[in-house]
Coordinates of C-alpha atoms and ligand atoms in Angstrom, one line a residue:
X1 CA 110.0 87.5 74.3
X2 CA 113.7 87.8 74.7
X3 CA 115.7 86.6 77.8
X4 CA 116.0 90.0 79.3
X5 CA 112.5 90.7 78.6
X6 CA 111.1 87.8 80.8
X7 CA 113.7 88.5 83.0
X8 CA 112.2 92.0 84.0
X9 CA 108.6 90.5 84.0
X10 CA 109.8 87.8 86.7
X11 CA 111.8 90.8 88.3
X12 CA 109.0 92.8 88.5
X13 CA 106.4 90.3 90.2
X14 CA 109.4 89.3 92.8
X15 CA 109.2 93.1 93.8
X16 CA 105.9 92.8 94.6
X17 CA 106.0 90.2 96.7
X18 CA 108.7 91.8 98.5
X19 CA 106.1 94.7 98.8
X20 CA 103.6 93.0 100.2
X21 CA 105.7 92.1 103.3
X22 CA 104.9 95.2 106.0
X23 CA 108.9 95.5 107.2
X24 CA 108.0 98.8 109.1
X25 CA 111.0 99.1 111.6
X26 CA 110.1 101.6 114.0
X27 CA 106.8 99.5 114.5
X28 CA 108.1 96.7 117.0
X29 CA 104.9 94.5 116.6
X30 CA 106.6 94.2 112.8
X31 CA 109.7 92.1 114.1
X32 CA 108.3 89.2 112.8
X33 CA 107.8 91.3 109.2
X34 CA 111.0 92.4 109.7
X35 CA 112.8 89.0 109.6
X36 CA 110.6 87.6 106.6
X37 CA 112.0 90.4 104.4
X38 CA 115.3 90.6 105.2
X39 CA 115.0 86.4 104.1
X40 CA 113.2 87.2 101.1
X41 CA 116.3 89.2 99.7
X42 CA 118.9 86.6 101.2
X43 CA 117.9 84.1 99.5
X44 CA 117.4 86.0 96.2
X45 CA 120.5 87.0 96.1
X46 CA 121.9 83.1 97.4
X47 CA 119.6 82.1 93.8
X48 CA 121.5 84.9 92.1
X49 CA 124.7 82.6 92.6
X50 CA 126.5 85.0 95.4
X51 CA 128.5 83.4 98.2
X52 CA 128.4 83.8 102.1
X53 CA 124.8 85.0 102.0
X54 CA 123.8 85.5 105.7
X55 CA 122.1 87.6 108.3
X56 CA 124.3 89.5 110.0
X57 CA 122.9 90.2 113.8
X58 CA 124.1 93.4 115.7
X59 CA 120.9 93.9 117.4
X60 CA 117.9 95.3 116.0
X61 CA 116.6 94.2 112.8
X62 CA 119.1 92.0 111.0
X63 CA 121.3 93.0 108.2
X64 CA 121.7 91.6 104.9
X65 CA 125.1 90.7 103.6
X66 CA 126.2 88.6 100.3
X67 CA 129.2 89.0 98.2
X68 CA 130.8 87.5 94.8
X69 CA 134.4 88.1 94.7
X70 CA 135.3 86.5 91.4
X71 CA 137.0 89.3 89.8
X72 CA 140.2 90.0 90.8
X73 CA 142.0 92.7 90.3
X74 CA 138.7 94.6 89.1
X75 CA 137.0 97.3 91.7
X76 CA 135.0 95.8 94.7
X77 CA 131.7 97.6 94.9
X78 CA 129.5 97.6 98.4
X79 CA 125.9 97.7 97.3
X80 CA 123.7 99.2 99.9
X81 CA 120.2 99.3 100.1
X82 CA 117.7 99.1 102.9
X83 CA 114.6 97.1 103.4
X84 CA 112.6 98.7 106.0
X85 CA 110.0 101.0 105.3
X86 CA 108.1 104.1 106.8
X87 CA 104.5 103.6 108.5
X88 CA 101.8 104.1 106.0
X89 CA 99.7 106.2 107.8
X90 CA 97.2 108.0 107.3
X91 CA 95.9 104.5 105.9
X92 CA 92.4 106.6 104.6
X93 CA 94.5 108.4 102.3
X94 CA 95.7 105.4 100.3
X95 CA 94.1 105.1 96.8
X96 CA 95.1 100.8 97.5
X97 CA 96.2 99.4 100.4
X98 CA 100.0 100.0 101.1
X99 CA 101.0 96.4 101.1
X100 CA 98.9 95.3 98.4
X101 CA 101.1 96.6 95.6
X102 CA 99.0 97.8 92.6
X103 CA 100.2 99.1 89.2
X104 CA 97.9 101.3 87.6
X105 CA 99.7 103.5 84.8
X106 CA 102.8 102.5 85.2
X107 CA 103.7 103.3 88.7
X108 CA 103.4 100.8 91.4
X109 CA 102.0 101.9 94.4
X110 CA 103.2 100.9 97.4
X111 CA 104.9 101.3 100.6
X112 CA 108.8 100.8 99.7
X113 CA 108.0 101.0 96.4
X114 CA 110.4 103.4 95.6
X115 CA 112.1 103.6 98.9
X116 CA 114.0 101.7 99.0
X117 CA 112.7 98.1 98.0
X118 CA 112.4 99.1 94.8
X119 CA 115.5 100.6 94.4
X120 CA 117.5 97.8 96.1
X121 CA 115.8 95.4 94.4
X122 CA 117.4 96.9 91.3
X123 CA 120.6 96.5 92.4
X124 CA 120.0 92.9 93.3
X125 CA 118.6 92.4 89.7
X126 CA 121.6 94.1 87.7
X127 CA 123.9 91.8 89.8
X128 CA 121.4 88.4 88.9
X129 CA 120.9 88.9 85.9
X130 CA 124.8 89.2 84.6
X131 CA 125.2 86.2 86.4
X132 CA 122.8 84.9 84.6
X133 CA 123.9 85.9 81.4
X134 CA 127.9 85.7 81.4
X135 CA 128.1 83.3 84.2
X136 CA 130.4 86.1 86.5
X137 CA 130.1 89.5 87.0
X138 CA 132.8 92.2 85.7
X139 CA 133.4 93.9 89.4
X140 CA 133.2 92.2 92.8
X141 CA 130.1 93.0 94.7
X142 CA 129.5 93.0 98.7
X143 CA 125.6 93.3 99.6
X144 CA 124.8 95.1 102.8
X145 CA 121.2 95.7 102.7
X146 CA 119.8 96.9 106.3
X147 CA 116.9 97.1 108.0
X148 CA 116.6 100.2 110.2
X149 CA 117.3 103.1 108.0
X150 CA 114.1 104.3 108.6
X151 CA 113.8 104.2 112.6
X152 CA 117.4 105.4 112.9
X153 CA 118.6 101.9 114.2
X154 CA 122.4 101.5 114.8
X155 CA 122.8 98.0 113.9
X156 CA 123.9 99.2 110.8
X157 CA 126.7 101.7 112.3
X158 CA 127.7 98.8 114.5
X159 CA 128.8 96.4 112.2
X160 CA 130.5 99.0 109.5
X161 CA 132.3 100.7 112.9
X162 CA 133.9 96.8 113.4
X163 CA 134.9 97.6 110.1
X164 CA 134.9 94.0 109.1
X165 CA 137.3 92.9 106.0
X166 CA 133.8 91.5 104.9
X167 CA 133.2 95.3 104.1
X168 CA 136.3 96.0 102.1
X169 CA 135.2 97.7 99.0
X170 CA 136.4 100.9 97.0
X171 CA 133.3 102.9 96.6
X172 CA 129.8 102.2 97.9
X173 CA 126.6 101.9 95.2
X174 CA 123.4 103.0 97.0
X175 CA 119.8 103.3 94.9
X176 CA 117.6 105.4 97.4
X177 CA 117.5 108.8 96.1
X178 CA 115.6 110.8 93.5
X179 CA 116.3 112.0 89.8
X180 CA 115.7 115.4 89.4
X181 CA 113.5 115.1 86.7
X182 CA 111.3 112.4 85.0
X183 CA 114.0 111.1 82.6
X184 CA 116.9 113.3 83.8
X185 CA 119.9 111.2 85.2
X186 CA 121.0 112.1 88.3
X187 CA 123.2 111.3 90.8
X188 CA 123.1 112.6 94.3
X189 CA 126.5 114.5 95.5
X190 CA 125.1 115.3 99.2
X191 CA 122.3 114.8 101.7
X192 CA 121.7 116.2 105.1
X193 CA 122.6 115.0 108.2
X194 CA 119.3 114.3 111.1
X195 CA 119.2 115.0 115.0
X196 CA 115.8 113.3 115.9
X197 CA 114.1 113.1 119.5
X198 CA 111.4 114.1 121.8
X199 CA 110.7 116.9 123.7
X200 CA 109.4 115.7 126.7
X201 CA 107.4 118.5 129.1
X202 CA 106.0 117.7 132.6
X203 CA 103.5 120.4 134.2
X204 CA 101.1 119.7 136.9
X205 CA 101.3 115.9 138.8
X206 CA 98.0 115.4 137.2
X207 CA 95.6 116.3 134.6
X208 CA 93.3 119.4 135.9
X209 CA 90.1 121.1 135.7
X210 CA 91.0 124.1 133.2
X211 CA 88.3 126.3 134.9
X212 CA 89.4 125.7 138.3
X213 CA 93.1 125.8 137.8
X214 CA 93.6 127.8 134.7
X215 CA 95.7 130.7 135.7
X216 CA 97.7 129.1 137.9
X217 CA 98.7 126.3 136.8
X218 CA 101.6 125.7 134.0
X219 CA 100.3 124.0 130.6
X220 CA 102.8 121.4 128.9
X221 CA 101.1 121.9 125.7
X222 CA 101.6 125.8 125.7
X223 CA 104.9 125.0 127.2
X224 CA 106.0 122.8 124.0
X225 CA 104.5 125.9 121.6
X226 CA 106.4 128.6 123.1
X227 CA 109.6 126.4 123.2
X228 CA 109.3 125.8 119.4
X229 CA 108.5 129.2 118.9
X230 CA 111.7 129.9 120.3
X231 CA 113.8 127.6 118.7
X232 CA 112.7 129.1 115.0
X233 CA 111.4 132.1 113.5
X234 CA 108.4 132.6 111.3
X235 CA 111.0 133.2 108.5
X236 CA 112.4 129.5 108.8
X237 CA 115.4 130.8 110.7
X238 CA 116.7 128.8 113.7
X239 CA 116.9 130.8 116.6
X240 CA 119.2 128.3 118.8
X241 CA 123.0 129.9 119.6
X242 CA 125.8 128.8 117.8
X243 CA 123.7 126.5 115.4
X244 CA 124.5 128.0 112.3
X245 CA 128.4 128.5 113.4
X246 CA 129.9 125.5 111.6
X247 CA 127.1 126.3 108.3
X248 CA 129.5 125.8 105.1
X249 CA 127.6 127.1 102.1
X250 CA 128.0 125.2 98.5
X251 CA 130.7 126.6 96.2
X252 CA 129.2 129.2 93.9
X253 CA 129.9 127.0 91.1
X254 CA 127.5 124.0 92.9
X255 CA 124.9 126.7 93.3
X256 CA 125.1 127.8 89.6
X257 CA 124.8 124.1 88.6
X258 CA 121.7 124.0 90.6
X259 CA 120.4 127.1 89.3
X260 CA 120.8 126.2 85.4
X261 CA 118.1 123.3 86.1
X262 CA 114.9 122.9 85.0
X263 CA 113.1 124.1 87.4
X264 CA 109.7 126.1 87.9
X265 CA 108.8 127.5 91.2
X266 CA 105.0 127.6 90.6
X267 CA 104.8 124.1 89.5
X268 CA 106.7 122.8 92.2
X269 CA 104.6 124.5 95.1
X270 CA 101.3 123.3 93.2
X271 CA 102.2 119.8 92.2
X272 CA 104.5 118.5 94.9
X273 CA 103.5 120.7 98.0
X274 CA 99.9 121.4 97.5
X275 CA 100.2 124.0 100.1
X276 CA 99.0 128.0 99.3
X277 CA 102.4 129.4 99.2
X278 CA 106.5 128.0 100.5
X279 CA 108.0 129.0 103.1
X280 CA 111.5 129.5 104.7
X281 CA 114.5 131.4 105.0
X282 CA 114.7 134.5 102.7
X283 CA 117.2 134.9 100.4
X284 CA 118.0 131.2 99.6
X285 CA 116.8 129.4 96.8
X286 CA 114.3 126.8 97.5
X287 CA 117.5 124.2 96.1
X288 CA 119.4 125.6 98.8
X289 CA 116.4 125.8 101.6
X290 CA 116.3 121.6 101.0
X291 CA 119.9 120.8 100.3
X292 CA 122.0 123.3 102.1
X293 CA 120.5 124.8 104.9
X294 CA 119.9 123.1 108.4
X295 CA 116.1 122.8 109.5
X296 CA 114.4 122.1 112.6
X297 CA 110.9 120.5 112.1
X298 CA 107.9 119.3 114.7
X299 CA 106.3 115.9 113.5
X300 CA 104.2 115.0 115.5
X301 CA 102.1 116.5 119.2
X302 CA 101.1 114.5 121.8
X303 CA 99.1 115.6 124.9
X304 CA 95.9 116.8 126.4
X305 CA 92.1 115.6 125.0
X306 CA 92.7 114.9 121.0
X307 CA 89.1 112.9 120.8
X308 CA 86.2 114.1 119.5
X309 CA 83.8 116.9 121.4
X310 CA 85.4 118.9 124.5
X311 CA 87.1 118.2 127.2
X312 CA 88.3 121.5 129.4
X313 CA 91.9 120.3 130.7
X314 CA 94.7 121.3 131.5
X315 CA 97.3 118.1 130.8
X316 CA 99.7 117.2 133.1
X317 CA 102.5 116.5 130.4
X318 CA 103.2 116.7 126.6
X319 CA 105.7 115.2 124.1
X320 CA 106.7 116.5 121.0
X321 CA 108.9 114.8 118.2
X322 CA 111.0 116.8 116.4
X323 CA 114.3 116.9 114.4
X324 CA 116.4 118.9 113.3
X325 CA 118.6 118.6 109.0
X326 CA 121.8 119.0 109.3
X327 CA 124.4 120.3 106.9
X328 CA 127.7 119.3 106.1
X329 CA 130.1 120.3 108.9
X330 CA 128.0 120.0 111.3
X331 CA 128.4 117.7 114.4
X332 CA 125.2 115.8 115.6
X333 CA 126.6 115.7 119.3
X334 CA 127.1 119.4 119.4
X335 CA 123.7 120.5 117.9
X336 CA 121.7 117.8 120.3
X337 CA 124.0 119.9 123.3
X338 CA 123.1 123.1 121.7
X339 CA 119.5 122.1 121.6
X340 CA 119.0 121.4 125.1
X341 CA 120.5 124.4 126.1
X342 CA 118.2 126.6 124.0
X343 CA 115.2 124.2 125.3
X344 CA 116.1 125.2 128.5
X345 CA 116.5 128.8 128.2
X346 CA 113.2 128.8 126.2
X347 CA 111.3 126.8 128.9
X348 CA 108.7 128.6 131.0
X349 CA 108.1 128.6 134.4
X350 CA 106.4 125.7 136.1
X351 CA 107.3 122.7 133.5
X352 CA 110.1 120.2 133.5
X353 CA 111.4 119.8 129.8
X354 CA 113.6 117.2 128.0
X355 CA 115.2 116.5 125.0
X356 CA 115.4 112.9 124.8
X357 CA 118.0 112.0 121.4
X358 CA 116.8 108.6 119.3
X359 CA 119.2 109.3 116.5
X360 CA 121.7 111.0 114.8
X361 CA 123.9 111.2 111.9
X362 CA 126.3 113.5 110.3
X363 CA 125.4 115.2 106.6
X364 CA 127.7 113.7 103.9
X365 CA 129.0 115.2 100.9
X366 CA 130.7 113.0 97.7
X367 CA 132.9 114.0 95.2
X368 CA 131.5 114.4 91.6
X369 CA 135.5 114.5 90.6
X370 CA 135.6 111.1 92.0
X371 CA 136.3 108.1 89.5
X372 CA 133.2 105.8 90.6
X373 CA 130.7 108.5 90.6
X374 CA 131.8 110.2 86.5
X375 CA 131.8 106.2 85.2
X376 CA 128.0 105.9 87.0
X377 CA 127.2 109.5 85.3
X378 CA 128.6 108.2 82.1
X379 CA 126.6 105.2 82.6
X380 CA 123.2 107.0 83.3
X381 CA 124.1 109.2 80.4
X382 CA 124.2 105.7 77.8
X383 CA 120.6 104.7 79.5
X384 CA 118.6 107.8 79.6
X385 CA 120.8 109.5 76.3
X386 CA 120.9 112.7 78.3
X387 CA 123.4 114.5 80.2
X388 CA 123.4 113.7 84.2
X389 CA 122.8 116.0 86.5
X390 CA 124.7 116.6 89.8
X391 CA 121.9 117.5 93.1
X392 CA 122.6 117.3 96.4
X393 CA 119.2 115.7 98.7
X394 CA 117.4 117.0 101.7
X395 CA 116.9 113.7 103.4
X396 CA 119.6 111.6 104.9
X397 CA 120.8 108.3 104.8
X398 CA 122.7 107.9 107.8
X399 CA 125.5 105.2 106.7
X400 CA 126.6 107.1 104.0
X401 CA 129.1 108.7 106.7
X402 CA 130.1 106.1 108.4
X403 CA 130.7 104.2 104.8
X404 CA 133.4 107.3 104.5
X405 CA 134.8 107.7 107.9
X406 CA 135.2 104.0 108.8
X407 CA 135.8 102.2 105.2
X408 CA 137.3 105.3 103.5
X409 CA 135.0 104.8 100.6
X410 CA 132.9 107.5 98.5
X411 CA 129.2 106.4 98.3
X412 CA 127.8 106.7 94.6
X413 CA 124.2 107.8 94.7
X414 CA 122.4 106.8 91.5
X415 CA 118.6 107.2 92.2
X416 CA 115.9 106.4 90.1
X417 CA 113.3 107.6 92.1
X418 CA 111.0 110.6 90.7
X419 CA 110.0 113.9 92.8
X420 CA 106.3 113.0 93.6
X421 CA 107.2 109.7 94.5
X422 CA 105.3 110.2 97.8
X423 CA 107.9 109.0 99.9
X424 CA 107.2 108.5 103.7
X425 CA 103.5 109.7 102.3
X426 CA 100.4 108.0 101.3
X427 CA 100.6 106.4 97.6
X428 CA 103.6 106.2 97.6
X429 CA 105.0 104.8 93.8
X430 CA 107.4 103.7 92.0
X431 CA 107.5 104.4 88.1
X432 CA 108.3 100.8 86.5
X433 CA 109.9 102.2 83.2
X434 CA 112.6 103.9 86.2
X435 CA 113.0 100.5 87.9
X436 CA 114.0 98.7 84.1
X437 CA 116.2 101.7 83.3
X438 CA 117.7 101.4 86.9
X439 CA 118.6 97.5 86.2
X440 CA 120.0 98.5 82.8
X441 CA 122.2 101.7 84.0
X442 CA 123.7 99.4 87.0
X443 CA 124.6 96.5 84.3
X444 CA 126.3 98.9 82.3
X445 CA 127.5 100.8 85.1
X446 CA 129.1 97.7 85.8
X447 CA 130.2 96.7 83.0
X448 CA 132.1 100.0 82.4
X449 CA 134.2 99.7 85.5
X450 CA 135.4 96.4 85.1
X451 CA 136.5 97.2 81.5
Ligands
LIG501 N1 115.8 107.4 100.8 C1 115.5 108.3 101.8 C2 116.4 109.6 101.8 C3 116.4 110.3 100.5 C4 115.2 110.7 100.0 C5 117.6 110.6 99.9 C6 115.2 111.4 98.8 C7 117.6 111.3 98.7 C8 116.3 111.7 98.1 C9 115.8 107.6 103.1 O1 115.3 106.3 103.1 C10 115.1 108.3 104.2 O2 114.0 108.7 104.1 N2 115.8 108.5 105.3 C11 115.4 109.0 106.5 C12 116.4 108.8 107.5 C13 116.1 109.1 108.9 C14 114.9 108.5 109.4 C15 117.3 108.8 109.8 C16 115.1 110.5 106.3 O3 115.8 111.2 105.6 O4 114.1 111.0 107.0
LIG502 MN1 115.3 105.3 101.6

């Protein structure tokens, strides 16, 4: 076997040991999970030979920060990753446990896998092994790998806010996005912004008898389905004033990139949405539905008698979690205001209601013009031998803002994960060959910019 060969193998079985550590943030009985993975990557990255490798508290779940700084004159690069993870639930659905990480045909399967353990872990590996190999690496590096991505924690916006010299850097390197296609380079040129909280809606002091009261007395839960009735349209449309008023649409020449890729409709509603037919705004394409256009989505209904067998009440209150995609230009602070106003013009008679906020961040948008994002194309291009592709993201990752506003930095986006990834789903994978690749394109990545 040569060096690099055993090098993956022993990459590859440190991954899933990272895997098997449960570091679900939103989950606070995982604190103690939380900890023990943010270690395990300290002090893989301390054996990788960086310096000043620490956890850096600012409440919540601690960060991760390393650095190697032995290249002057040569670009300084903040690597960004994130080691917290989604709850698995439903746990029934999972083909193997979610933090018992399997590989069957060539995919692991597990929760992280591909985001974003995986994908950090690959730019903790590039880094290793060219210190392994040449002793130094040709760029500085800064790690900052954090721990509440996924739960919307501001430890994270905290510490880059303080904007530390620690964080100096001229572009940010972040793995935690997809490629377009199975062996398509592609690097990720925007991503939605998030508003996420709870509707909370109070009716009656207490639960009542649905026979005796029904008819006069108000129902949270009906309360919370009118309200999002009210807020969007059957045709995807968001109903709330002055939400769309800041909406800047992609240049025509982004939107006939995105239309020259490979793409088929059909196969995309049957193979990653499973679902009889997709929905949403008319007369967008479904790359502009997910990338371009806000959203405003319900996850989750609480309320009233969900057991098994009936129950005839009328509950005394209701919560529903929802959040709303935002697109570039968009303020978070202005949609939560124009929100509550169009919660409380929607409200019925006889309930309190309340939108209680739990996060937010702005969209973000990155110049494919920019130098550090046309080397990491070029670099893709060497590894894959095909020519990248420029996509924008629905989902958001929240820093990537902040790593703009506060450091004045682009953020490169080089994701290696693949569409039916299952993210924040059940079996969720990670396609090995992609995590290999991924070490290989960030080496050479790398190794082009300090040329
Ligand atoms: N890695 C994802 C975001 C993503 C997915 C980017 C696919 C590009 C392609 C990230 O970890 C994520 O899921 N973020 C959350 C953030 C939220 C909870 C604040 C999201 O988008 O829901
Ligand atoms: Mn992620």
């Amino acid at each position: 076997m040569t060096d690099f060969e055993s090098f993956r193998k022993q990459a590859l079985d440190e991954l899933l040991d990272w895997l098997r550590i449960p570091s679900i943030s939103t989950l606070p009985e995982h604190k103690a999970d939380m900890i023990r993975a943010a270690e395990y990557v300290r002090t893989a990255l301390e054996r990788a030979g960086l310096a000043k490798t620490s956890l850096v508290d600012r409440g919540g779940h601690p960060l991760v920060y390393a650095e190697w700084l032995g290249a002057p004159g040569k670009p300084t690069l903040l690597l960004y990753g994130h080691y917290d993870v989604q709850p698995p639930d439903p746990l029934e659905e999972w083909v193997s446990p979610p933090f018992e990480p399997q590989i069957r045909n060539g995919n692991i399967y597990a929760r992280g896998a591909t985001d974003d353990k995986g994908q950090t872990w690959i730019l903790v590996k590039a880094v290793e092994w060219l210190m392994r190999r040449d002793g130094r690496l040709p760029v500085n590096v800064r790690f900052l790998i954090e721990g509440e991505e996924e739960c919307g924690g501001e430890a994270i916006s905290r510490y880059v806010s303080e904007k530390p010299p620690e964080l100096a850097a001229d572009a940010a390197v972040i793995c935690d996005s997809e490629m377009f296609a199975p062996g398509l380079p592609s690097i990720c040129t925007g991503l939605r912004g998030i508003v996420y909280g709870e509707l909370h809606v109070e009716g009656a002091r207490q639960d009542l008898h649905s026979g005796v009261y029904g008819g006069v007395a108000p129902n949270p839960l009906m309360a919370i389905a009118e309200i999002l009735t009210a807020l969007k349209n059957r045709d995807g449309r968001i109903l709330i004033p002055g939400f769309y008023d800041r909406v800047v649409e992609p240049a025509p020449a982004e939107k006939e990139a995105w239309a020259r890729l490979p793409f088929d409709e059909k196969e995309y509603l049957e193979k990653e949405i499973g679902a009889p037919e997709l929905t949403g705004e008319p007369g967008y394409s479904v790359f502009e539905r997910t990338w371009a256009r806000p959203t405003l989505e319900v996850h989750g209904i609480r309320g009233g008698f969900t057991g098994e067998g009936a129950k005839t009440v009328i509950p005394a209150r209701a919560v529903a979690k929802i959040s709303m995609r935002l697109v570039p230009e968009q303020r978070p602070e202005e949609a939560v205001e124009q929100l509550r106003a169009a919660i409380a013009a929607a409200k019925p008679r006889g309930v309190r209601a309340e939108f209680r906020l739990l996060h937010g961040a702005p969209a973000s948008l990155v110049d494919p013009e920019n130098l550090f994002v046309k080397e990491a194309a070029l670099a893709l291009e060497e590894i894959f031998g095909r020519k990248t592709v420029f996509i924008r993201s629905g989902g958001s990752i929240p820093i990537v803002g902040l790593f703009n506003a506060c450091l004045g930095i682009p953020s490169v986006l080089m994701g290696f994960g693949l569409p039916d990834d299952n993210l924040h789903s059940p079996n969720e994978k990670f396609h090995v060959p992609n995590f290999f690749a991924g070490i290989e394109a960030v080496v050479r990545y790398f190794e082009r910019l300090g040329a």
